[in-house]
Coordinates of C-alpha atoms in Angstrom, one line a residue:
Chain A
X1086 CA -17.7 46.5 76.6
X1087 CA -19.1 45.4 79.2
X1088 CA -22.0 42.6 80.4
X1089 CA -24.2 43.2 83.5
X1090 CA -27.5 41.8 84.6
X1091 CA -29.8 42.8 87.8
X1092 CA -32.7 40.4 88.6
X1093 CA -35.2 40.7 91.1
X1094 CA -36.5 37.5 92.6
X1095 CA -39.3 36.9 94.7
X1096 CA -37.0 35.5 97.2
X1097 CA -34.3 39.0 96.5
X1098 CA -31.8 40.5 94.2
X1099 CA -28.9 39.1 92.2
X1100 CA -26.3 40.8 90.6
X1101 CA -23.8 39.5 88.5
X1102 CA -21.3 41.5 86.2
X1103 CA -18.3 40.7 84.3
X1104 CA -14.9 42.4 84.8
X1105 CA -13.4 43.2 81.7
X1106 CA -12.1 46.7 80.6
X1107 CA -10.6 47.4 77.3
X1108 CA -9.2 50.7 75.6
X1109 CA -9.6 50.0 71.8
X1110 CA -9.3 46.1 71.2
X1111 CA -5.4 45.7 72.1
X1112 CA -5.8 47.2 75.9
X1113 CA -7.8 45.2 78.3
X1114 CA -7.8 44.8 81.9
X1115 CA -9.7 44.0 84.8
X1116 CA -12.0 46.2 87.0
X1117 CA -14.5 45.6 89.4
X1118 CA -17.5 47.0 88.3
X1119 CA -19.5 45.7 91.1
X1120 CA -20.2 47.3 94.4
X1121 CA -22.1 48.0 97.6
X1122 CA -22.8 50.2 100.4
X1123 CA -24.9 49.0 103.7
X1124 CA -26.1 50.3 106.7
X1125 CA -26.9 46.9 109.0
X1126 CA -30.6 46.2 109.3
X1127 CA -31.7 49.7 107.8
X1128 CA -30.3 49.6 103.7
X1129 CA -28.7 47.7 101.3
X1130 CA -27.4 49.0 98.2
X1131 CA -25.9 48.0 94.8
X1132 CA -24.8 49.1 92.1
X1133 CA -23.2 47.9 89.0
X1134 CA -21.6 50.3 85.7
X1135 CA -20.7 49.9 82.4
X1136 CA -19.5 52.7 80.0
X1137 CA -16.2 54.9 80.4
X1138 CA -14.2 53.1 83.1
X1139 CA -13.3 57.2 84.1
X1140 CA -16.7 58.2 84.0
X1141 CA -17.6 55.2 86.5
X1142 CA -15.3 54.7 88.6
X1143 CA -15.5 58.6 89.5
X1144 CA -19.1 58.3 89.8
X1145 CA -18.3 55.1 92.5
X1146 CA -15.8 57.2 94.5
X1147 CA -18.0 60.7 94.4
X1148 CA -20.8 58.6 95.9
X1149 CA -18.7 56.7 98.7
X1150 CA -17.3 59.9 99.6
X1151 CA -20.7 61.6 99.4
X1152 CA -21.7 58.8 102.3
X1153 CA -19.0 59.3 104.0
X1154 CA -19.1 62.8 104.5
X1155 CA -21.4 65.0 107.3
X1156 CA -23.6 66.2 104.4
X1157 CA -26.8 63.8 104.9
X1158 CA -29.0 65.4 101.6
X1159 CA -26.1 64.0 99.4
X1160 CA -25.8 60.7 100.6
X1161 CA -26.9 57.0 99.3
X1162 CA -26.9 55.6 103.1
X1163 CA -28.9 58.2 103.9
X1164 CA -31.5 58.9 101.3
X1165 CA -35.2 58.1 102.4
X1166 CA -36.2 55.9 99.3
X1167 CA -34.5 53.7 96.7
X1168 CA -36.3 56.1 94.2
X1169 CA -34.2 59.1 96.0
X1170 CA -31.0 56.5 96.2
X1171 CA -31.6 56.6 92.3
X1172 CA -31.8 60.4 91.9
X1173 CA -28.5 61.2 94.1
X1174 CA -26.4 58.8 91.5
X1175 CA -27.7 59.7 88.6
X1176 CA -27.4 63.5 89.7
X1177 CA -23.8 62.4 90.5
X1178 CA -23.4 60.2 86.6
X1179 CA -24.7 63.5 84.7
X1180 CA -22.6 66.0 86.2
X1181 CA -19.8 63.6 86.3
X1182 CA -20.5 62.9 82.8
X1183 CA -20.9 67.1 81.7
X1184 CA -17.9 67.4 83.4
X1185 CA -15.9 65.7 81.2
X1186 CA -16.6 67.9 78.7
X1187 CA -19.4 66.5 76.3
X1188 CA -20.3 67.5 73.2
X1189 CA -23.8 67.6 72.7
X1190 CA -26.2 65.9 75.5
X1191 CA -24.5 64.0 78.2
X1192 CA -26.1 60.8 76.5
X1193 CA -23.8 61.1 73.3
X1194 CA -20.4 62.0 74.9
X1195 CA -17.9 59.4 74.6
X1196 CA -17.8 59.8 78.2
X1197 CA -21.4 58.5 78.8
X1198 CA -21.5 55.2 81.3
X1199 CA -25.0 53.5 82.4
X1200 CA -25.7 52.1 86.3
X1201 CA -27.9 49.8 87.6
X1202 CA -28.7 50.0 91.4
X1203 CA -30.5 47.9 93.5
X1204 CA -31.5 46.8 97.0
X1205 CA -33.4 47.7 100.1
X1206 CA -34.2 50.4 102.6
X1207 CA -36.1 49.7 105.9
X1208 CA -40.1 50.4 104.9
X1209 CA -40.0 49.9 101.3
X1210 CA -40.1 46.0 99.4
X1211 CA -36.8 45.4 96.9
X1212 CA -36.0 48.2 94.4
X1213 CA -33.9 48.2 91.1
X1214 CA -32.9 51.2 89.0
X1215 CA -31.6 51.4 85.4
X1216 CA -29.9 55.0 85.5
X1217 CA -29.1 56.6 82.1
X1218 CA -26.2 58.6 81.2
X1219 CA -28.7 61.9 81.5
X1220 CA -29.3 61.1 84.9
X1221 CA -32.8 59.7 84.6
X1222 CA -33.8 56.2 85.2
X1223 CA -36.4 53.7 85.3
X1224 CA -37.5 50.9 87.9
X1225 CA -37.9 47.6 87.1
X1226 CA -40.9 45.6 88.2
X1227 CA -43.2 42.6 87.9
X1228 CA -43.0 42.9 83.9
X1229 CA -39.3 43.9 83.2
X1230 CA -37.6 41.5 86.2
X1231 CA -34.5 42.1 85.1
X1232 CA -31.9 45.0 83.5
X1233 CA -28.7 44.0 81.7
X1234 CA -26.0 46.5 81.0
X1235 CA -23.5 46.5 78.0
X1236 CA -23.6 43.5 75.5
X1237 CA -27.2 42.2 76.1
X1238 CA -28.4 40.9 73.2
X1239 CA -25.5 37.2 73.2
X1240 CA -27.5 36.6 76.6
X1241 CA -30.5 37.4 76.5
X1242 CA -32.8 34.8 74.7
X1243 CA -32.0 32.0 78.1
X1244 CA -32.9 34.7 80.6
X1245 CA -35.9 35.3 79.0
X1246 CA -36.8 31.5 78.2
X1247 CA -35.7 30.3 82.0
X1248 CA -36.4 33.1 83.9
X1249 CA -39.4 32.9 86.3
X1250 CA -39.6 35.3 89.5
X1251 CA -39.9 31.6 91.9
X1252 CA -36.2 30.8 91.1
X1253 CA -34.2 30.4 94.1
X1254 CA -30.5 32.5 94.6
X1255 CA -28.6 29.3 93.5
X1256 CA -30.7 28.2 90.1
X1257 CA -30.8 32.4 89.5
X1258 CA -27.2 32.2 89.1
X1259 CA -27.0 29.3 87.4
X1260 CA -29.1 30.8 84.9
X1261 CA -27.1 34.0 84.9
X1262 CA -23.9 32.1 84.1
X1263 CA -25.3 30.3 81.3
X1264 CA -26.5 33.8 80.0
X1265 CA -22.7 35.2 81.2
X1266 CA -21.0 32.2 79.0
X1267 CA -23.1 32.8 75.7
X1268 CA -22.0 36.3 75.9
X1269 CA -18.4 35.6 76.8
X1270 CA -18.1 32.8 73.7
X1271 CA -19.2 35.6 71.6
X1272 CA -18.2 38.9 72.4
X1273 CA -14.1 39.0 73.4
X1274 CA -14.7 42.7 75.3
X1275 CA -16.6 40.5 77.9
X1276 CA -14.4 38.6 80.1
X1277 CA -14.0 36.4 83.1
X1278 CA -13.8 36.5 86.4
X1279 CA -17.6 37.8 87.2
X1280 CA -18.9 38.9 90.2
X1281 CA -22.1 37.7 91.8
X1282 CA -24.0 39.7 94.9
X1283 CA -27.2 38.0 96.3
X1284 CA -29.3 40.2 98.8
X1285 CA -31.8 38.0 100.3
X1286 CA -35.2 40.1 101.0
X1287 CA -36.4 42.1 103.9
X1288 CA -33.0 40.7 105.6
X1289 CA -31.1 44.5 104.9
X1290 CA -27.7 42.6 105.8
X1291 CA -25.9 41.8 102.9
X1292 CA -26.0 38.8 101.4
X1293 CA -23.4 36.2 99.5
X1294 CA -20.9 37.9 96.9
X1295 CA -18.5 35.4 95.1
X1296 CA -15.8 35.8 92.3
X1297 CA -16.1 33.3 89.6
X1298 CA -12.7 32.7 87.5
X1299 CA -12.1 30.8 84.6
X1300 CA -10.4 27.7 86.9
X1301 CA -13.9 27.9 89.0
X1302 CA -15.1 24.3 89.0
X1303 CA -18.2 25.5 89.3
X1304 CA -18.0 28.3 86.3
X1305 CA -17.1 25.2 83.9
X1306 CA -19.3 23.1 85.2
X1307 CA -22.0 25.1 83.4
X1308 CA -19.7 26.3 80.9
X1309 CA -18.8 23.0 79.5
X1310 CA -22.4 21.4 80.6
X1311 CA -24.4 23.5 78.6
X1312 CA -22.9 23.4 75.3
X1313 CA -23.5 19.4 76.0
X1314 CA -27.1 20.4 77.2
X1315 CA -27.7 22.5 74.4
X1316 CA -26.3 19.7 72.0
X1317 CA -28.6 16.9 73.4
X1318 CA -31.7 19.8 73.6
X1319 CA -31.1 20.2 69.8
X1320 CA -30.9 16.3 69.1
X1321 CA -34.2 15.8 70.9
X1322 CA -36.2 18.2 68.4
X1323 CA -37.5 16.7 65.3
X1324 CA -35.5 17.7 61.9
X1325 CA -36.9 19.3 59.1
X1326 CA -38.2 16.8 56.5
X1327 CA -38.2 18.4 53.0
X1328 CA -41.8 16.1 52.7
X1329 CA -43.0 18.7 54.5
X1330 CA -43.0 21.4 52.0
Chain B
X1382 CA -34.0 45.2 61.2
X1383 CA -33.4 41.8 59.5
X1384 CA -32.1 38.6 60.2
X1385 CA -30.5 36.2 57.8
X1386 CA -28.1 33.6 57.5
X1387 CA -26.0 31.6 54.9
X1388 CA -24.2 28.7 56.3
X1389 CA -21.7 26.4 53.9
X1390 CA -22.5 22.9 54.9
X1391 CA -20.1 19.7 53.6
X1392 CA -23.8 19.5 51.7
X1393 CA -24.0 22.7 50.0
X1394 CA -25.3 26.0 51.2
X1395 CA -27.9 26.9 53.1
X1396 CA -29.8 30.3 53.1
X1397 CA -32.4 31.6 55.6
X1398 CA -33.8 35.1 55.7
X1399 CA -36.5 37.1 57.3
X1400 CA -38.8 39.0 55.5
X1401 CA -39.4 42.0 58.2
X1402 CA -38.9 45.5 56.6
X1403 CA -39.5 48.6 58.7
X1404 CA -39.4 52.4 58.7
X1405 CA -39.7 53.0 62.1
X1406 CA -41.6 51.1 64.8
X1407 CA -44.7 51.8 63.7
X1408 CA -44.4 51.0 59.7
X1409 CA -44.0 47.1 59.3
X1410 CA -44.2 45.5 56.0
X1411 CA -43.6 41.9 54.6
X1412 CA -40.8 42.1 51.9
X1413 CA -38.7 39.3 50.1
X1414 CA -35.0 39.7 51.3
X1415 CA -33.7 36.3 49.7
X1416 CA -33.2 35.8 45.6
X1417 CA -32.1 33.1 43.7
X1418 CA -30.7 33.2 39.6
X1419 CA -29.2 30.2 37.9
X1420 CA -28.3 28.8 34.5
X1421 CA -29.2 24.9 34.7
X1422 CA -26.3 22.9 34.8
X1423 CA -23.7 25.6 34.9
X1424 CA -24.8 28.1 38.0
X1425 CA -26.7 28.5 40.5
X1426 CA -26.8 31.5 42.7
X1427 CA -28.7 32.6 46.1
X1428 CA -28.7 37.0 47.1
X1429 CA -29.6 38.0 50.7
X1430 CA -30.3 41.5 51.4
X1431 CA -30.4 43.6 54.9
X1432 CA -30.6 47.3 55.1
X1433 CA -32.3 50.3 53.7
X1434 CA -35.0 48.3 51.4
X1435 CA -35.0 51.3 48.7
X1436 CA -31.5 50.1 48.1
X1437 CA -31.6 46.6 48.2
X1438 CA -34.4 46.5 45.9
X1439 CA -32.3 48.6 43.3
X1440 CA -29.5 46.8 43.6
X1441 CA -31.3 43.2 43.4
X1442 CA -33.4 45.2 40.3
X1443 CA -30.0 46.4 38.6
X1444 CA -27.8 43.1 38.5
X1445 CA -31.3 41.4 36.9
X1446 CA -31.4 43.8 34.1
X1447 CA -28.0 43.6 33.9
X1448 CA -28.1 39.7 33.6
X1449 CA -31.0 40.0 31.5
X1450 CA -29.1 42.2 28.8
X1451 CA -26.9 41.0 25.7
X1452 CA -24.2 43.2 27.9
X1453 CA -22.4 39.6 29.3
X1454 CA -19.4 41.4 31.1
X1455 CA -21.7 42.8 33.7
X1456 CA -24.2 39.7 33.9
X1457 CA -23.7 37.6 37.3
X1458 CA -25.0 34.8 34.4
X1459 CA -21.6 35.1 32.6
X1460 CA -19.1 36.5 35.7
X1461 CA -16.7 33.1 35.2
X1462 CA -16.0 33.0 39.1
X1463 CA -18.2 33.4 42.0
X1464 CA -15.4 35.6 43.2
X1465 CA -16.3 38.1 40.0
X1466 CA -20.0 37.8 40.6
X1467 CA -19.2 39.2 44.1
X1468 CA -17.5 42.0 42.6
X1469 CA -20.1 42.8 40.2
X1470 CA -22.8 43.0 42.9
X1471 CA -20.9 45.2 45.2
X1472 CA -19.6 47.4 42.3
X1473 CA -23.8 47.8 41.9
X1474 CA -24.5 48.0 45.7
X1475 CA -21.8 50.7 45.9
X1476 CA -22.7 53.3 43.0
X1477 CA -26.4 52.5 44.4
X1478 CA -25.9 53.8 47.8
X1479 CA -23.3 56.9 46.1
X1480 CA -26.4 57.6 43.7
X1481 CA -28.7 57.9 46.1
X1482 CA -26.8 60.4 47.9
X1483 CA -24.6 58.9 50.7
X1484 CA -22.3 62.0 53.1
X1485 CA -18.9 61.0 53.6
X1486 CA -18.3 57.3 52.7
X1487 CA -20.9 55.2 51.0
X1488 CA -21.0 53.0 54.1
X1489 CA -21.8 55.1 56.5
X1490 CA -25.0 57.0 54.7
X1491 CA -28.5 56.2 55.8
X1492 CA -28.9 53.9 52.4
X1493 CA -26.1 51.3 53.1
X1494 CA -26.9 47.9 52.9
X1495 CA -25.2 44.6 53.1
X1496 CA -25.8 41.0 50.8
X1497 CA -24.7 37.6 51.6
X1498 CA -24.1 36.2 47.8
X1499 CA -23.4 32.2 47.6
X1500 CA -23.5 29.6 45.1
X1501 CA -21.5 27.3 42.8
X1502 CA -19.9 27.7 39.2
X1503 CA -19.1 25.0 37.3
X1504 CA -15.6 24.6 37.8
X1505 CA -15.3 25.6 41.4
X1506 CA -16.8 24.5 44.8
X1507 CA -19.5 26.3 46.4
X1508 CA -18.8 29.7 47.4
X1509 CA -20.3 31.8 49.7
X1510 CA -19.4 36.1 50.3
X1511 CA -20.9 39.3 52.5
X1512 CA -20.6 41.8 50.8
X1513 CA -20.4 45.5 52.2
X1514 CA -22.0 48.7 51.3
X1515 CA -18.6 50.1 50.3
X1516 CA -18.5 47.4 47.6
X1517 CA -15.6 45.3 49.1
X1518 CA -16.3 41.9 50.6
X1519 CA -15.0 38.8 52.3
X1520 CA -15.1 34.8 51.7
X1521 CA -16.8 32.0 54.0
X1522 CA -14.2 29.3 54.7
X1523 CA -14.0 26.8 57.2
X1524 CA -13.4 29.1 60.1
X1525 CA -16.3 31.4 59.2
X1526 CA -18.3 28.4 57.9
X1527 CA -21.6 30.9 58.7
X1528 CA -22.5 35.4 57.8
X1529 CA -24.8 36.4 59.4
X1530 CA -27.3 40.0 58.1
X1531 CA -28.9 42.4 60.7
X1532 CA -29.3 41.6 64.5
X1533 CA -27.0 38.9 64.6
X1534 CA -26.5 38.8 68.2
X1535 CA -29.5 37.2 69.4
X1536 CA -29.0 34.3 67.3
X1537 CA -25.4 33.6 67.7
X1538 CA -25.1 31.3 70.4
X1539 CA -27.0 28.1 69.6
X1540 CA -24.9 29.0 66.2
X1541 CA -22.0 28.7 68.0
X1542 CA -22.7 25.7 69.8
X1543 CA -24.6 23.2 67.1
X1544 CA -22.9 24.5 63.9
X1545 CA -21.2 21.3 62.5
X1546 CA -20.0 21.2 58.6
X1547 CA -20.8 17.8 58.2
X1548 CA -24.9 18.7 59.4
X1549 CA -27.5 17.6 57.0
X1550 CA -29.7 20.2 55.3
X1551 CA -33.0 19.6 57.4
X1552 CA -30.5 19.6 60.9
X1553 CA -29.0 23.0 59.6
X1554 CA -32.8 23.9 58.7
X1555 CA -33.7 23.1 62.3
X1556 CA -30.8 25.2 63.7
X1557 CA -31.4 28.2 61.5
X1558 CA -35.4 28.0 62.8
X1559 CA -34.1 27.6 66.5
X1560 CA -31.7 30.4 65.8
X1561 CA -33.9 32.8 64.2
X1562 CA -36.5 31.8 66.7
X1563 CA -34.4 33.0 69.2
X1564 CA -34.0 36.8 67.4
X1565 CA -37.7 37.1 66.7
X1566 CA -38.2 36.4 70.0
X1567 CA -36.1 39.4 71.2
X1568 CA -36.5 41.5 68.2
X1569 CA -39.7 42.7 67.3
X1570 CA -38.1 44.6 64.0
X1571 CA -37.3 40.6 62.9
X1572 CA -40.3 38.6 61.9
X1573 CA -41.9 36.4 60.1
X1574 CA -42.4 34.5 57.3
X1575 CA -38.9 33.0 56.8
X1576 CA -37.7 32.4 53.2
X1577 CA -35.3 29.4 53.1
X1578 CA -33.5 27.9 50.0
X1579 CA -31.1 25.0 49.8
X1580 CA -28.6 24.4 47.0
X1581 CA -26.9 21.1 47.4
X1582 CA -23.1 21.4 46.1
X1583 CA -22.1 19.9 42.8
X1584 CA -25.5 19.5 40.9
X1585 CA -25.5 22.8 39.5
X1586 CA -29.5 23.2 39.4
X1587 CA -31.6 25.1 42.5
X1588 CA -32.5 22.8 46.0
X1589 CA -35.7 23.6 47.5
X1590 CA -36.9 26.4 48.8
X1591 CA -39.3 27.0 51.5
X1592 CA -41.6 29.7 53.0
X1593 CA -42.2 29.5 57.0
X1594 CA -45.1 31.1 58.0
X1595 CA -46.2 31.8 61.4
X1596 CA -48.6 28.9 61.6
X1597 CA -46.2 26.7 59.7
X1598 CA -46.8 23.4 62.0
X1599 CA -42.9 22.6 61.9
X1600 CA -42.1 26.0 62.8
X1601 CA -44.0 26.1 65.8
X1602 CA -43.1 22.6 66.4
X1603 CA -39.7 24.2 66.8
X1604 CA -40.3 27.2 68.5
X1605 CA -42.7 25.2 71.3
X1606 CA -39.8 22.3 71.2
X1607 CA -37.2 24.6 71.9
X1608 CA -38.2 26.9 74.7
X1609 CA -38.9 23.1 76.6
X1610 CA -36.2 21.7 75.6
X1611 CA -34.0 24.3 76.7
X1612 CA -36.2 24.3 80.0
X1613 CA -34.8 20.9 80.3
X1614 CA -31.5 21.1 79.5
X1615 CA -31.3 24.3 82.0
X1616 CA -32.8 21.7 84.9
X1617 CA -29.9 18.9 83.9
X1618 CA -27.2 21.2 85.1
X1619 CA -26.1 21.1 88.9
X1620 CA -27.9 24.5 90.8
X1621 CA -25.1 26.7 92.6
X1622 CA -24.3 26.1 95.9
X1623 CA -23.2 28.6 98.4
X1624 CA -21.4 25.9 100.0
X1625 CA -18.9 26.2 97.2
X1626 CA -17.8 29.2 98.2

């Protein structure tokens, strides 16, 4: 499994993703799944996977070399719009997908893998993409600030309790480790160390990334800080009185 | 979807359930998922259901008749352990399912359902099982001192963190409302009213019971409370700094 979240802020986008891989429950390892691609003061881009580690990380190099390469129409540093940016890799994620022989739709296959990819290109504000494993996608916006990929559910009720689009980078990924931690403490498939990338708006230079490991002072800071937090939030509400009823 | 919980307490036992039935998102009905039969002074026991509701409502339909007829060796009024009224019920939840036509293994058919069955017999301590559509099922103890039925995820981590066996029942009532708070809030196939019912260990006769409705003031007390407190608590931790790094 895998935990991912995208967030757009008014001041930018964060990502942050966890690192864990595992091939049934006795067969884990670690893998970035975290990555990006710039062109200085014209685009930042990106993107984060979860799904069959093949599946992505073919998708990751078929789209670096598709950059890379003379061929312009193919390639994420050169694609007019985010919206394109999204097309090109889930064009790549489908095939990639069919490719491995699927039975069925590409969605079903045991090969299927999700992306989410974010970031800036001169002209346009801040864009994020969910992409699907049948190569479509949807943006996020004003209503849906943020995506997460893989295990979602563990972390979801803090992002959508103390998230508000004014945070700043550093209490965003506070936040985001708090919502990384419940999901760690509950699902053994999602594991430390997590990577963080900050692009700060209209900037197009890339921004902050950081590793957080389990020794990060930082990491238990939070870790150990919140399940006091939590404790003491708990406390301060009133307990049920059977009177009452 | 559902939501319920039962949660062994130094107390007793504690059950919460939601009462959220659907077919589909767009076919949303109100149905009891919680059920309580005892013999005064000898037994007392408490049934939680979750999954397909045609099922359930056989199976909690069947093991009354059966405890209603002269037939004691199949009555969960005369089973002399709770470990043999957990047998009876998921011999009944089993042939259900087969009866109604399962392909392939019972559990895996669109009728499977799941019960958490607790309660005391004279003679032994409070018990508590889940019980699984194939008709096996599995002991609370210390170390699993909670089950959980339906979208358990969303729930889990304030679980996790507060869960303490030596908790009075109106804290573990608070928890379970911040808990299933937290699922409702995520979950729109979870809802409202919750169905709660205590049984406090060696007095052999049914605790209280409770219904939470949406405008229950204590439940929105809770709800309200929480989202601030956990506001709070998010605020008392130390932001990130990029200095760190």
């Amino acid at each position: 499994m895998t935990y991912c979240v995208g967030m757009r802020l008014n001041q930018g986008l964060v990502f942050m993703s966890d690192t864990r891989t595992n091939a049934g429950i006795d067969n884990v390892s670690v893998h970035k799944k975290l990555f990006r691609w710039d062109v200085p003061r014209e685009r930042v881009l990106t993107v984060m996977t979860a799904g069959n580690l093949a599946t992505t990380q073919s998708v990751i190099n078929l789209i670096d070399e598709q950059a890379r390469s003379g061929d312009g129409s193919k390639s994420i540093l050169n694609a007019p719009s985010m919206f394109r940016v999204a097309g090109l890799i889930g064009k790549v994620l489908r095939e990639t997908i069919h490719e491995m022989g699927s039975e069925g739709s590409e969605g079903s296959s045991a090969f299927r893998a999700t992306i989410v990819a974010g970031g800036q290109i001169r002209g346009e504000p801040p864009r994020m993409f969910m992409i699907y494993p049948e190569g479509n996608f949807v943006e996020s916006g004003p209503d849906t600030p943020y995506f997460q990929l893989g295990d979602a559910k563990y972390g979801k009720p803090i992002l959508t309790r103390a998230y508000r689009p004014d945070l700043s980078f550093e209490h965003a990924i506070k936040l985001l480790i708090v919502s990384f931690d419940s999901t760690i403490k509950s699902n053994l498939s999602v594991g430390l160390p997590l990577d963080v990338s900050v692009y700060e708006a209209e900037t197009l230079v890339p921004g902050p990334t950081r590793r957080f490991t389990e020794s990060d002072p930082y990491y238990q800071t939070i870790a150990k800080g919140w399940s006091q937090a939590i404790q003491l939030a708990f406390d301060s509400l009133p307990d049920y009185s059977f009177g009452d009823s």
